PDB file of C-alpha atoms in Angstrom:
ATOM      1  CA  UNK A   1      30.631  46.493 -46.154  1.00 79.00           C
ATOM      2  CA  UNK A   2      27.173  45.021 -45.619  1.00 87.00           C
ATOM      3  CA  UNK A   3      26.703  44.512 -49.362  1.00 92.00           C
ATOM      4  CA  UNK A   4      30.047  42.738 -49.593  1.00 92.00           C
ATOM      5  CA  UNK A   5      29.186  40.503 -46.654  1.00 92.00           C
ATOM      6  CA  UNK A   6      25.768  39.728 -48.151  1.00 92.00           C
ATOM      7  CA  UNK A   7      27.281  38.956 -51.537  1.00 95.00           C
ATOM      8  CA  UNK A   8      29.879  36.655 -50.000  1.00 95.00           C
ATOM      9  CA  UNK A   9      27.182  34.947 -47.927  1.00 96.00           C
ATOM     10  CA  UNK A  10      25.167  34.225 -51.068  1.00 96.00           C
ATOM     11  CA  UNK A  11      28.307  32.947 -52.780  1.00 97.00           C
ATOM     12  CA  UNK A  12      29.138  30.615 -49.873  1.00 97.00           C
ATOM     13  CA  UNK A  13      25.554  29.377 -49.621  1.00 98.00           C
ATOM     14  CA  UNK A  14      25.305  28.689 -53.349  1.00 98.00           C
ATOM     15  CA  UNK A  15      28.738  27.035 -53.301  1.00 97.00           C
ATOM     16  CA  UNK A  16      27.584  24.603 -50.605  1.00 97.00           C
ATOM     17  CA  UNK A  17      24.229  23.928 -52.236  1.00 98.00           C
ATOM     18  CA  UNK A  18      25.933  23.266 -55.577  1.00 98.00           C
ATOM     19  CA  UNK A  19      28.555  21.068 -53.923  1.00 97.00           C
ATOM     20  CA  UNK A  20      25.875  19.084 -52.149  1.00 98.00           C
ATOM     21  CA  UNK A  21      23.874  18.569 -55.339  1.00 98.00           C
ATOM     22  CA  UNK A  22      27.046  17.347 -57.059  1.00 98.00           C
ATOM     23  CA  UNK A  23      27.254  14.528 -54.488  1.00 98.00           C
ATOM     24  CA  UNK A  24      24.103  13.130 -56.105  1.00 98.00           C
ATOM     25  CA  UNK A  25      24.861  14.002 -59.724  1.00 98.00           C
ATOM     26  CA  UNK A  26      28.379  12.548 -59.680  1.00 97.00           C
ATOM     27  CA  UNK A  27      28.979  10.447 -56.547  1.00 96.00           C
ATOM     28  CA  UNK A  28      31.776   8.563 -58.335  1.00 95.00           C
ATOM     29  CA  UNK A  29      33.863  11.753 -58.172  1.00 94.00           C
ATOM     30  CA  UNK A  30      33.773  11.703 -54.348  1.00 93.00           C
ATOM     31  CA  UNK A  31      34.260   7.965 -53.797  1.00 93.00           C
ATOM     32  CA  UNK A  32      38.062   7.909 -54.329  1.00 91.00           C
ATOM     33  CA  UNK A  33      38.425  10.668 -51.721  1.00 91.00           C
ATOM     34  CA  UNK A  34      36.746   8.612 -49.008  1.00 93.00           C
ATOM     35  CA  UNK A  35      39.208   7.295 -46.431  1.00 93.00           C
ATOM     36  CA  UNK A  36      39.213   3.546 -45.872  1.00 92.00           C
ATOM     37  CA  UNK A  37      38.184   4.012 -42.240  1.00 92.00           C
ATOM     38  CA  UNK A  38      34.825   5.588 -43.157  1.00 92.00           C
ATOM     39  CA  UNK A  39      32.090   2.947 -43.278  1.00 93.00           C
ATOM     40  CA  UNK A  40      29.465   2.861 -46.029  1.00 95.00           C
ATOM     41  CA  UNK A  41      31.134   5.370 -48.361  1.00 95.00           C
ATOM     42  CA  UNK A  42      28.126   5.642 -50.669  1.00 96.00           C
ATOM     43  CA  UNK A  43      25.856   6.474 -47.742  1.00 97.00           C
ATOM     44  CA  UNK A  44      28.381   8.963 -46.356  1.00 96.00           C
ATOM     45  CA  UNK A  45      28.687  10.688 -49.741  1.00 96.00           C
ATOM     46  CA  UNK A  46      24.909  11.062 -49.891  1.00 97.00           C
ATOM     47  CA  UNK A  47      24.701  12.182 -46.255  1.00 97.00           C
ATOM     48  CA  UNK A  48      27.404  14.803 -46.744  1.00 96.00           C
ATOM     49  CA  UNK A  49      25.588  15.976 -49.866  1.00 97.00           C
ATOM     50  CA  UNK A  50      22.369  16.424 -47.894  1.00 98.00           C
ATOM     51  CA  UNK A  51      24.130  18.294 -45.101  1.00 98.00           C
ATOM     52  CA  UNK A  52      25.857  20.583 -47.591  1.00 98.00           C
ATOM     53  CA  UNK A  53      22.548  21.424 -49.278  1.00 98.00           C
ATOM     54  CA  UNK A  54      20.782  21.978 -45.958  1.00 98.00           C
ATOM     55  CA  UNK A  55      23.569  24.114 -44.501  1.00 98.00           C
ATOM     56  CA  UNK A  56      23.782  26.221 -47.667  1.00 98.00           C
ATOM     57  CA  UNK A  57      20.044  26.879 -47.584  1.00 98.00           C
ATOM     58  CA  UNK A  58      20.141  27.619 -43.855  1.00 98.00           C
ATOM     59  CA  UNK A  59      22.939  30.131 -44.386  1.00 97.00           C
ATOM     60  CA  UNK A  60      20.832  32.004 -46.934  1.00 97.00           C
ATOM     61  CA  UNK A  61      17.767  32.286 -44.679  1.00 97.00           C
ATOM     62  CA  UNK A  62      17.968  35.093 -42.092  1.00 94.00           C
ATOM     63  CA  UNK A  63      16.317  33.073 -39.293  1.00 95.00           C
ATOM     64  CA  UNK A  64      18.705  30.119 -39.690  1.00 96.00           C
ATOM     65  CA  UNK A  65      21.826  31.910 -40.954  1.00 96.00           C
ATOM     66  CA  UNK A  66      23.861  31.483 -37.762  1.00 96.00           C
ATOM     67  CA  UNK A  67      22.959  27.787 -37.458  1.00 97.00           C
ATOM     68  CA  UNK A  68      23.766  27.275 -41.140  1.00 97.00           C
ATOM     69  CA  UNK A  69      27.136  28.955 -40.693  1.00 98.00           C
ATOM     70  CA  UNK A  70      27.947  26.734 -37.716  1.00 98.00           C
ATOM     71  CA  UNK A  71      26.874  23.637 -39.667  1.00 98.00           C
ATOM     72  CA  UNK A  72      29.151  24.631 -42.550  1.00 98.00           C
ATOM     73  CA  UNK A  73      31.974  25.243 -40.069  1.00 98.00           C
ATOM     74  CA  UNK A  74      31.426  21.809 -38.474  1.00 97.00           C
ATOM     75  CA  UNK A  75      31.356  20.074 -41.854  1.00 96.00           C
ATOM     76  CA  UNK A  76      34.581  21.731 -42.905  1.00 97.00           C
ATOM     77  CA  UNK A  77      36.173  20.661 -39.647  1.00 96.00           C
ATOM     78  CA  UNK A  78      35.055  17.070 -40.236  1.00 94.00           C
ATOM     79  CA  UNK A  79      36.149  17.158 -43.884  1.00 93.00           C
ATOM     80  CA  UNK A  80      39.589  18.281 -42.770  1.00 94.00           C
ATOM     81  CA  UNK A  81      40.276  14.693 -41.712  1.00 93.00           C
ATOM     82  CA  UNK A  82      39.671  13.604 -45.310  1.00 94.00           C
ATOM     83  CA  UNK A  83      42.136  16.185 -46.629  1.00 94.00           C
ATOM     84  CA  UNK A  84      44.794  15.105 -44.125  1.00 95.00           C
ATOM     85  CA  UNK A  85      44.183  11.465 -45.037  1.00 94.00           C
ATOM     86  CA  UNK A  86      44.602  12.281 -48.729  1.00 94.00           C
ATOM     87  CA  UNK A  87      47.945  13.977 -47.994  1.00 96.00           C
ATOM     88  CA  UNK A  88      49.057  10.958 -45.968  1.00 95.00           C
ATOM     89  CA  UNK A  89      48.218   8.665 -48.897  1.00 95.00           C
ATOM     90  CA  UNK A  90      49.393  10.949 -51.693  1.00 94.00           C
ATOM     91  CA  UNK A  91      52.208   8.625 -52.724  1.00 93.00           C
ATOM     92  CA  UNK A  92      50.026   5.577 -53.362  1.00 92.00           C
ATOM     93  CA  UNK A  93      46.353   6.520 -53.799  1.00 91.00           C
ATOM     94  CA  UNK A  94      46.628  10.068 -55.089  1.00 91.00           C
ATOM     95  CA  UNK A  95      49.861   9.989 -57.073  1.00 90.00           C
ATOM     96  CA  UNK A  96      48.141  11.716 -60.024  1.00 90.00           C
ATOM     97  CA  UNK A  97      47.320  14.758 -57.869  1.00 91.00           C
ATOM     98  CA  UNK A  98      50.254  17.072 -57.144  1.00 94.00           C
ATOM     99  CA  UNK A  99      51.082  17.011 -53.441  1.00 95.00           C
ATOM    100  CA  UNK A 100      51.064  20.817 -53.419  1.00 96.00           C
ATOM    101  CA  UNK A 101      47.460  20.700 -54.659  1.00 94.00           C
ATOM    102  CA  UNK A 102      46.445  18.495 -51.746  1.00 95.00           C
ATOM    103  CA  UNK A 103      48.097  20.919 -49.324  1.00 97.00           C
ATOM    104  CA  UNK A 104      46.333  23.866 -50.961  1.00 96.00           C
ATOM    105  CA  UNK A 105      43.005  22.096 -50.464  1.00 93.00           C
ATOM    106  CA  UNK A 106      43.801  21.687 -46.773  1.00 95.00           C
ATOM    107  CA  UNK A 107      44.737  25.361 -46.421  1.00 95.00           C
ATOM    108  CA  UNK A 108      41.499  26.368 -48.126  1.00 94.00           C
ATOM    109  CA  UNK A 109      39.581  24.469 -45.440  1.00 95.00           C
ATOM    110  CA  UNK A 110      40.780  27.123 -42.979  1.00 96.00           C
ATOM    111  CA  UNK A 111      39.770  29.907 -45.372  1.00 96.00           C
ATOM    112  CA  UNK A 112      36.290  28.447 -45.768  1.00 96.00           C
ATOM    113  CA  UNK A 113      36.007  27.901 -42.001  1.00 97.00           C
ATOM    114  CA  UNK A 114      36.854  31.570 -41.360  1.00 96.00           C
ATOM    115  CA  UNK A 115      34.381  32.575 -44.066  1.00 96.00           C
ATOM    116  CA  UNK A 116      31.594  30.539 -42.438  1.00 97.00           C
ATOM    117  CA  UNK A 117      32.542  31.749 -38.963  1.00 97.00           C
ATOM    118  CA  UNK A 118      32.059  35.336 -40.147  1.00 95.00           C
ATOM    119  CA  UNK A 119      28.304  34.643 -40.331  1.00 96.00           C
ATOM    120  CA  UNK A 120      28.101  33.312 -36.776  1.00 95.00           C
ATOM    121  CA  UNK A 121      28.813  36.792 -35.402  1.00 88.00           C
ATOM    122  CA  UNK A 122      25.992  39.287 -34.880  1.00 71.00           C
ATOM    123  CA  UNK A 123      25.821  42.255 -37.211  1.00 73.00           C
ATOM    124  CA  UNK A 124      27.111  45.466 -35.717  1.00 71.00           C
ATOM    125  CA  UNK A 125      25.081  48.543 -36.483  1.00 56.00           C
ATOM    126  CA  UNK A 126      27.138  51.170 -38.205  1.00 51.00           C
ATOM    127  CA  UNK A 127      26.718  54.672 -36.836  1.00 50.00           C
ATOM    128  CA  UNK A 128      25.120  57.209 -39.150  1.00 50.00           C
ATOM    129  CA  UNK A 129      27.543  59.261 -41.220  1.00 50.00           C
TER     130      UNK A 129
END
């Protein structure tokens, strides 16, 4: 089980680092997702990119793993408002995206939050066989 947990931790960390880097490579992709109520969308896209990179790196380092997991959890919680906003505006701003797809994205926020939360818990030593 430890190898599975380690492998999934690396996957989550790399996923967040990659996602954060993409905020700088292709910020235009993220701009349409930004709710109207968020000020300075370009700055917020860059800031969320930085926090994704930092949290992904922190998750991968043993000394900062728990803090990185909590930062990922907090980001996902904050990003949930964006997903809800996109569902609320599906008929006008996101008509090209199937509504079911927007709901799936929201559901996956909970999956990712549970995944990150898994790394906030201390490892339990397994008894010898």
